[in-house]
Short mmCIF file of C-alpha atoms in Angstrom, two decimals:
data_model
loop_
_atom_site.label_atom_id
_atom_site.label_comp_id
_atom_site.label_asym_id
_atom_site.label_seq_id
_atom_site.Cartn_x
_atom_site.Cartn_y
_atom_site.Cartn_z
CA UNK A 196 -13.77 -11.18 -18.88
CA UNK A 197 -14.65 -14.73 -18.21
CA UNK A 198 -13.23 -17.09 -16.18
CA UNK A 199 -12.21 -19.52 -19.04
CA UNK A 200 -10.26 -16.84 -21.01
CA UNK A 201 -8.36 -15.11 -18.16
CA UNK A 202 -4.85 -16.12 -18.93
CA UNK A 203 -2.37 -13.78 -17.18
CA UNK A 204 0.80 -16.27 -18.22
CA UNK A 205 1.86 -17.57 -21.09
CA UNK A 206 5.69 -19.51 -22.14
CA UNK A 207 6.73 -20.01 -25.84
CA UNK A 208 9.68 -20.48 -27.98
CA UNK A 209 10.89 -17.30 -29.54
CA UNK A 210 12.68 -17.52 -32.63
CA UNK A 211 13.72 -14.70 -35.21
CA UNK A 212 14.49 -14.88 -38.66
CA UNK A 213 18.71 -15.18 -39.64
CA UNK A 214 20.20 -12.77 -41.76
CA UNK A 215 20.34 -13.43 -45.49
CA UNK A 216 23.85 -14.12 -47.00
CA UNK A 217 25.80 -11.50 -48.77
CA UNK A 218 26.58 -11.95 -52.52
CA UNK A 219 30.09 -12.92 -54.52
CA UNK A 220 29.35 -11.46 -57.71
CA UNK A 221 31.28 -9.39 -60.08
CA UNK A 222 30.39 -7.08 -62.65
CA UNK A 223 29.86 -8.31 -65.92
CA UNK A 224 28.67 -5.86 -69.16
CA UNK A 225 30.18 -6.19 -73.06
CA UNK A 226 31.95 -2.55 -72.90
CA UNK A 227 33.07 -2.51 -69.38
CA UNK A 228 36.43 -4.72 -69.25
CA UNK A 229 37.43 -4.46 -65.70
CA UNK A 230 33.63 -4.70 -63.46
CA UNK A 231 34.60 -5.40 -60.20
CA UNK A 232 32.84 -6.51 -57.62
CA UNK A 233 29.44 -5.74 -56.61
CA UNK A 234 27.62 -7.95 -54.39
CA UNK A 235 24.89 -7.09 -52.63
CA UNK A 236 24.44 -7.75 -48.73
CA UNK A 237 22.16 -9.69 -47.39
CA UNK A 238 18.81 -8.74 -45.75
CA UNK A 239 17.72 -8.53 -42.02
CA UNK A 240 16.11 -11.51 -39.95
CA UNK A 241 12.95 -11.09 -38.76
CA UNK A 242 12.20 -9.50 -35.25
CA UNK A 243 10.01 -10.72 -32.94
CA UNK A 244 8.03 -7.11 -31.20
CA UNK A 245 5.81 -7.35 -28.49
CA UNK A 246 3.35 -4.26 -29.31
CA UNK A 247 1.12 -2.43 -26.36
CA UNK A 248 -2.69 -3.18 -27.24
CA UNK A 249 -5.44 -1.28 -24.89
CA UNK A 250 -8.34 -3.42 -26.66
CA UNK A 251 -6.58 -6.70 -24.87
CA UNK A 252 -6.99 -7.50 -21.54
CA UNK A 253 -5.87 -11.36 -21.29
CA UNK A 254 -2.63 -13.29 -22.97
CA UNK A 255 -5.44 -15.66 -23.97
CA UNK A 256 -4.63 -15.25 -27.53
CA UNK A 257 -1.08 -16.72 -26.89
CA UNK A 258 -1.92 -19.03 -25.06
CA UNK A 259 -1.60 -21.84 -28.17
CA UNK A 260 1.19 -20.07 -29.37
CA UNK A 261 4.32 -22.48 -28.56
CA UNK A 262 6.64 -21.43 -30.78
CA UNK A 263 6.56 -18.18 -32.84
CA UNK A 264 9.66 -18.10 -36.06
CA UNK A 265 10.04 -15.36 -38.02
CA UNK A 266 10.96 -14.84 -41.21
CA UNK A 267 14.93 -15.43 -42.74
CA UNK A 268 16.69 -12.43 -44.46
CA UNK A 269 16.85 -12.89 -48.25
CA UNK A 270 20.38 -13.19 -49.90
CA UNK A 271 22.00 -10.03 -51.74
CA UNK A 272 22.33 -9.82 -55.13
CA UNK A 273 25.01 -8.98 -57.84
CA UNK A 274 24.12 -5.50 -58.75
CA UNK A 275 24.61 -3.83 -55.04
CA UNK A 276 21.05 -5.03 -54.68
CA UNK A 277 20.37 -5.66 -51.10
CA UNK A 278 18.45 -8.65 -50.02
CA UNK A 279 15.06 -8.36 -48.68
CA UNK A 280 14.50 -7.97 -44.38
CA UNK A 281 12.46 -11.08 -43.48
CA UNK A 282 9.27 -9.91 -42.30
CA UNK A 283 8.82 -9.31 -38.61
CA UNK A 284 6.16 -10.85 -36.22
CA UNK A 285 3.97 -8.33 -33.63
CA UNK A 286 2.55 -9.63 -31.24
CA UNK A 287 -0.09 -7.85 -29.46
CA UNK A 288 -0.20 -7.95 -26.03
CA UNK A 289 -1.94 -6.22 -22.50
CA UNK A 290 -0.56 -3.43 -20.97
CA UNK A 291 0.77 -4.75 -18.11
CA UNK A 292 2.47 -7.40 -19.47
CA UNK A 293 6.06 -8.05 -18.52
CA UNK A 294 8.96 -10.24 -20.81
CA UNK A 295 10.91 -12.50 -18.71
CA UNK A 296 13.76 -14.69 -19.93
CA UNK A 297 12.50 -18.24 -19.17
CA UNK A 298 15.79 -19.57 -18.28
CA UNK A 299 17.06 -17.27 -16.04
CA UNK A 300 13.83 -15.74 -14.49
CA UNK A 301 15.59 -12.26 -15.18
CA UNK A 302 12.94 -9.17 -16.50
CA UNK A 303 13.59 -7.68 -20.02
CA UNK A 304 10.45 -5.60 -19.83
CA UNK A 305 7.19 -4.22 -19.32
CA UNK A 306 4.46 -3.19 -21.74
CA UNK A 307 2.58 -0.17 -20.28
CA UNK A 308 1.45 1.95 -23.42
CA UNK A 309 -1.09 1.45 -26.17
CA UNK A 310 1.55 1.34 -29.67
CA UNK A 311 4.41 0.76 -27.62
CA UNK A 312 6.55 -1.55 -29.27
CA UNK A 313 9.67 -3.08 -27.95
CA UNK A 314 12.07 -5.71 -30.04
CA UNK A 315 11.69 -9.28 -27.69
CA UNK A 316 13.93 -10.92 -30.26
CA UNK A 317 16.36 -9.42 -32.87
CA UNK A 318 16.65 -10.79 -35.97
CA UNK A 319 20.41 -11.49 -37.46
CA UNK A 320 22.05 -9.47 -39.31
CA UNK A 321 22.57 -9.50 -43.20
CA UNK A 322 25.95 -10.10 -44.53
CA UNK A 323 27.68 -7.55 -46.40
CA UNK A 324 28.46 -8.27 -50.18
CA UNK A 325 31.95 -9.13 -51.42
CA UNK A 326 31.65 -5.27 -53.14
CA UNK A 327 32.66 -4.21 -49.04
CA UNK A 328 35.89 -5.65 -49.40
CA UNK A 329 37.33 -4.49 -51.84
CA UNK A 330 40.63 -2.64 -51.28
CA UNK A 331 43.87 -1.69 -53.49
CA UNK A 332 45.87 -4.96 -52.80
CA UNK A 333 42.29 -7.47 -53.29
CA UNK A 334 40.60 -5.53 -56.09
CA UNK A 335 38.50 -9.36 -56.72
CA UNK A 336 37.17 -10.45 -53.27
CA UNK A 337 35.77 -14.23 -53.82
CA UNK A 338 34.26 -14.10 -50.66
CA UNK A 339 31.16 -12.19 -48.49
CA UNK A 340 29.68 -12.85 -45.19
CA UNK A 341 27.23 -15.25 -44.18
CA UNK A 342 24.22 -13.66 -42.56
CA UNK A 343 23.97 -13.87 -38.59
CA UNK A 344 21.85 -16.13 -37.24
CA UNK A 345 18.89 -15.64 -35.54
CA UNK A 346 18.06 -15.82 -31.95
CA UNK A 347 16.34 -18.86 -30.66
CA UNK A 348 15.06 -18.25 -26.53
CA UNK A 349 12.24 -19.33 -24.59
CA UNK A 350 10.34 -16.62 -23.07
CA UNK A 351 7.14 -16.30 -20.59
CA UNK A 352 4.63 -13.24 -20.38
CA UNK A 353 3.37 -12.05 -17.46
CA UNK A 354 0.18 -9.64 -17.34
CA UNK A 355 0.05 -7.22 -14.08
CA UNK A 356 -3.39 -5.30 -14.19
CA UNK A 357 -3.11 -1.86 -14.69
CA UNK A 358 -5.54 -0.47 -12.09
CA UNK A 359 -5.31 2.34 -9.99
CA UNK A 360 -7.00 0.92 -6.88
CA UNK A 361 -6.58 -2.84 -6.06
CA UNK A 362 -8.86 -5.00 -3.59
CA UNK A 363 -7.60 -7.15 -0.77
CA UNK A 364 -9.53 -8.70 1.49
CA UNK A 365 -10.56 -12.45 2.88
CA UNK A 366 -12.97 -14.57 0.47
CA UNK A 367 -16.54 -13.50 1.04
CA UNK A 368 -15.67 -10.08 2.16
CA UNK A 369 -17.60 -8.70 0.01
CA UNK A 370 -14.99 -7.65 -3.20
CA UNK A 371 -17.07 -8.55 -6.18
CA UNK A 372 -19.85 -6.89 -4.81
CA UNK A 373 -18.33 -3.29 -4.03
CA UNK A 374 -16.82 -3.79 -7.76
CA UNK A 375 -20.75 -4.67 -9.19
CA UNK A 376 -22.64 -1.96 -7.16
CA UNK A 377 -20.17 0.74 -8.10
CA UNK A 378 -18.83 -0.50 -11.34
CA UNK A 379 -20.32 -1.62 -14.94
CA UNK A 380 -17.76 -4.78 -14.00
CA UNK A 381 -20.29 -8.15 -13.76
CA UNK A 382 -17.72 -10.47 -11.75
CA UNK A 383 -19.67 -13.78 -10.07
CA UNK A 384 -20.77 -13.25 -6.33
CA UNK A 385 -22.52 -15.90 -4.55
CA UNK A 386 -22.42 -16.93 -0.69
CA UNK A 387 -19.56 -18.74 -0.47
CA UNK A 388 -15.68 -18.73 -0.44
CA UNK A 389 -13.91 -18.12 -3.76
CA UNK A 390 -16.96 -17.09 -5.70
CA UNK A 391 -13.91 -14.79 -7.75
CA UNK A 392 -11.66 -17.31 -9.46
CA UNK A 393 -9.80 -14.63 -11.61
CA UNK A 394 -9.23 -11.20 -11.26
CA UNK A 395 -11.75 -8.43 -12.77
CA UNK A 396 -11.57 -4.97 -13.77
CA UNK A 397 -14.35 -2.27 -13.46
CA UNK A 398 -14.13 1.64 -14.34
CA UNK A 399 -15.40 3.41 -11.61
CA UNK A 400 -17.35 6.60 -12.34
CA UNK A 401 -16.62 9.43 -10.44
CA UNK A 402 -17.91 13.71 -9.71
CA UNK A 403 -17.65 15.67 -12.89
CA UNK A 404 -17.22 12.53 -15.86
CA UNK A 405 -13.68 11.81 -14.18
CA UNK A 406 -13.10 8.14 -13.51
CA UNK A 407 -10.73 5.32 -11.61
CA UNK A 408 -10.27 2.04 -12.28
CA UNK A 409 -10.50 -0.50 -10.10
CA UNK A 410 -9.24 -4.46 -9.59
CA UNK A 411 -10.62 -7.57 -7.50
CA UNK A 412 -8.69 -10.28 -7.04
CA UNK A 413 -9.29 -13.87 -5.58
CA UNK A 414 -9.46 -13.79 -1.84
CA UNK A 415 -6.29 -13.96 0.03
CA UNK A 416 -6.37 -16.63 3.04
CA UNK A 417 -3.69 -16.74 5.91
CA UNK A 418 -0.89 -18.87 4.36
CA UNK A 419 -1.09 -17.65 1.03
CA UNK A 420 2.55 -16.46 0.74
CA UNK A 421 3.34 -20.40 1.48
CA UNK A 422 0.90 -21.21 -1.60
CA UNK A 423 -2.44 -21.77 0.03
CA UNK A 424 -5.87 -20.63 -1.36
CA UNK A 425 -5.75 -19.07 -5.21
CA UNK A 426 -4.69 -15.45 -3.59
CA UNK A 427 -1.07 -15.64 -3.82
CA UNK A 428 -1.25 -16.57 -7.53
CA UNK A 429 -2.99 -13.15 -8.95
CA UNK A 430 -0.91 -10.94 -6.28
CA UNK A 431 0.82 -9.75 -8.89
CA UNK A 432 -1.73 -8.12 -10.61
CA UNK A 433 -1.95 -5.43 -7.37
CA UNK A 434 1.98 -4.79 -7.78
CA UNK A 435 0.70 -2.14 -10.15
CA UNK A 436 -2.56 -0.63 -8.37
CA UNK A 437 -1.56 3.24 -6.70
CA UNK A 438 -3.52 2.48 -3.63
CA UNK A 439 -4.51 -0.53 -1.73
CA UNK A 440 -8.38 -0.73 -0.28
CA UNK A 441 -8.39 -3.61 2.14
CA UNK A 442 -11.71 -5.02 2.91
CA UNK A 443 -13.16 -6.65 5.89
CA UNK A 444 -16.93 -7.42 6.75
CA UNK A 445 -18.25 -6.09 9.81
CA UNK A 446 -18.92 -9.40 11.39
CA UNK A 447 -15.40 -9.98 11.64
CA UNK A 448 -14.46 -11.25 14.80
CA UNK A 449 -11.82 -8.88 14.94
CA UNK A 450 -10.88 -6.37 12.58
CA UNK A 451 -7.43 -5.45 13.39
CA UNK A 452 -6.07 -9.02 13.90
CA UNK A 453 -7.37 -9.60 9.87
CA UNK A 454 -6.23 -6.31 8.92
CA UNK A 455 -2.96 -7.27 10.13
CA UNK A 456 -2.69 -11.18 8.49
CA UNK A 457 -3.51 -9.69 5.31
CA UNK A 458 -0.50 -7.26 5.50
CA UNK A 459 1.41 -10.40 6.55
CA UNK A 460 0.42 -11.53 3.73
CA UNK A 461 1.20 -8.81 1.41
CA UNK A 462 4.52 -8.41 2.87
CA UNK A 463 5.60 -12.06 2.77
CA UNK A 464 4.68 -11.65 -1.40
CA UNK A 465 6.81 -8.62 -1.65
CA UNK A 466 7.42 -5.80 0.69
CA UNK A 467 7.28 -3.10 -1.30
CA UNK A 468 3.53 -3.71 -1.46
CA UNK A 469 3.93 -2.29 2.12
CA UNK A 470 4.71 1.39 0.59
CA UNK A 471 1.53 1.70 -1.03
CA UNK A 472 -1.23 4.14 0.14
CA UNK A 473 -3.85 2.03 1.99
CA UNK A 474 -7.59 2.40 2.88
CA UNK A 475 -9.67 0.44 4.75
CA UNK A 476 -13.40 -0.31 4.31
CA UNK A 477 -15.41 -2.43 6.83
CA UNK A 478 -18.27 -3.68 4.40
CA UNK A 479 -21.72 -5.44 4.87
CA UNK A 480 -22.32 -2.41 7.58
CA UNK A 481 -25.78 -2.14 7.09
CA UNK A 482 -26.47 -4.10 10.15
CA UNK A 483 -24.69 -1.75 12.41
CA UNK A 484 -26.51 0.84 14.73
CA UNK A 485 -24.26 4.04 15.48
CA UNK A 486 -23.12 2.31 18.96
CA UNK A 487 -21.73 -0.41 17.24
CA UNK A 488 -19.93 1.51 14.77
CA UNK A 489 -18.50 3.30 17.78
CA UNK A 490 -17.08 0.21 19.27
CA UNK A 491 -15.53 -1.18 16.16
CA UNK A 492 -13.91 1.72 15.55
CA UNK A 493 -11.62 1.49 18.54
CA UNK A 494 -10.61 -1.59 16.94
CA UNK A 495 -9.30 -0.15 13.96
CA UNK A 496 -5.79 0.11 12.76
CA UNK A 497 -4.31 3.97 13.72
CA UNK A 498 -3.02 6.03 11.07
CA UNK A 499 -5.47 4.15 7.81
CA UNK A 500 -8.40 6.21 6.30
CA UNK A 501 -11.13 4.14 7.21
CA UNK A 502 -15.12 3.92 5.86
CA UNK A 503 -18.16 2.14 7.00
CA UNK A 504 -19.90 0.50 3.59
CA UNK A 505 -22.35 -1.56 2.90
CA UNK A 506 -22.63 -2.56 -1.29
CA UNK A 507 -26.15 -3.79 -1.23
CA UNK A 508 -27.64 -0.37 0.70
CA UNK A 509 -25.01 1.82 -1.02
CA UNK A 510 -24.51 3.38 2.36
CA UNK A 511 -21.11 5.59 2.19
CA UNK A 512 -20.09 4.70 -1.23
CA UNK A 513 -19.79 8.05 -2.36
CA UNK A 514 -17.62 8.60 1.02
CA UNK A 515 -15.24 5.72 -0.06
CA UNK A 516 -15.02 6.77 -3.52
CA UNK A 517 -14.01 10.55 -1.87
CA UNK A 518 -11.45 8.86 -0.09
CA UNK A 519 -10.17 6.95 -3.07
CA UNK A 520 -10.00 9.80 -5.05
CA UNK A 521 -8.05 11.44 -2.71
CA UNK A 522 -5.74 9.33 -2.16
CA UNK A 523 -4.63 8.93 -6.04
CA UNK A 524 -4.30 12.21 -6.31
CA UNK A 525 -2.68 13.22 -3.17
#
């Protein structure tokens, strides 16, 4: 997933295809004196479907997409021959990905399975042929319906990971490199703040070929929820995640007081981020002696699983992934 093509929003103009017109047209054959009517109807507009793809893991595709039209309903015919539908466009997209109305902010709805399709914009409806209104008092109808026109909206995608365990931690707390040592997942790590730019995904392997997934995001900083740092921006993308694995390196200065602005954080974002199972890892704990790791541990939230790591040694990574485990399937 590179950092170029990780587009998690996307805004275009939606438009499906009107209805085709129904037909005035009357019976006409050499031994059949009184043909009434029989006009066809018209067919169906276009939809617009927003289809479920596993194989996609960015909106990057859409990205150049401003406006998508589809296809008009063809006009019906004399015959009670029905007009052709006007050919609907799918659009593939993440699971994960949410519709919103672009107006009005206001959810339609989420992608979340591979095939799932759901309509984002009906088409119009065909109008019937004058051979529907026909009665005993108007045995000639001159007249049919118009088809319905079709839905012009502008609309914005939204991708929320799917993960079942999401990172959250300072910059340089050592994310990326947790993801990398127990991951295939290559994101960038380097010695500096915001070495992750965009979020990443890596499949964790677990005891007996089962598996997790896991997602990093960009550090979050103190202030985020008022728009500082890049953390606040790919929050969403943890809404989704079962658990919650805060990190925070052992040469913290104090490892409650950051456990505690980073559920600040979270909170400020959206509160219901609070409900979800946490676990907390101290990482780059390779440097710390068993007195040490006594002391810290006084400092430690009450009531949060909690695990000594270190990426680079692999020390207790088969304890966190344990506790992980666990925890999903508690």
């Amino acid at each position: 997933m590179a950092d170029s093509n990780f587009i998690d929003y996307v805004k275009f103009c939606s438009r499906s295809g009107a209805g085709g017109a129904g037909s005035v047209h009357f019976r006409r054959e050499k031994h059949v004196p009184k043909g009434g009517p029989d006009g066809g109807d018209g067919g169906r507009g276009g939809h617009i479907i927003l289809r479920g793809n596993a194989q996609h893991w960015t909106l990057l595709h859409l990205k150049y997409k401003k406006h998508v039209i589809a296809e008009a309903g063809k006009g019906g015919e004399g015959g009670r021959r029905t007009g052709a539908d006007g050919k609907d466009i799918i659009l593939d997209v993440p699971l994960g990905t949410v519709a919103k109305d672009a107006e009005t902010g206001e959810k339609r709805f989420e992608i979340t399975e591979d095939g799932q399709e759901v309509i984002l914009t009906r088409g119009g409806r065909g109008g019937l042929g004058n051979d529907h209104f026909k009665t005993a008092t108007n045995q000639a109808p001159h007249f049919a319906q118009p088809g319905e026109a079709g839905i012009e909206e502008w609309i914005i995608l939204e991708l929320k990971l799917l993960a079942d365990v999401g990172l959250v931690g300072f910059p340089n707390a050592g994310k990326s490199t947790l993801l990398s040592s127990i991951s295939a997942a290559r994101p960038e790590i380097g010695d500096y703040p915001f070495t992750t730019l965009v979020p990443n995904l890596g499949v964790v392997a677990y005891r007996d070929d089962k598996s997790f997934v896991m997602a990093d995001i960009p550090g979050i900083i103190e202030g985020a929820a008022e728009g500082r740092g890049l953390g606040i921006r790919f929050l969403r993308h943890i809404e989704r995640n079962s658990i919650l694995l805060f990190m925070i390196p052992a040469d913290a200065p104090d490892l409650n007081a950051q456990y505690q602005i980073l559920l600040h954080e979270l909170e400020k974002y959206n509160p219901e981020l609070l409900d979800k199972k946490r676990i907390l890892a101290i990482s780059k704990s390779d440097m710390l002696d068993e007195v040490l790791i006594k002391e810290m541990e006084q400092e430690i939230p009450k009531g949060i699983p909690y695990v000594f790591i270190s990426s680079v040694s692999q020390y207790n990574l088969e304890k966190l992934k344990d506790l992980i485990w666990q925890a999903i399937h508690s």
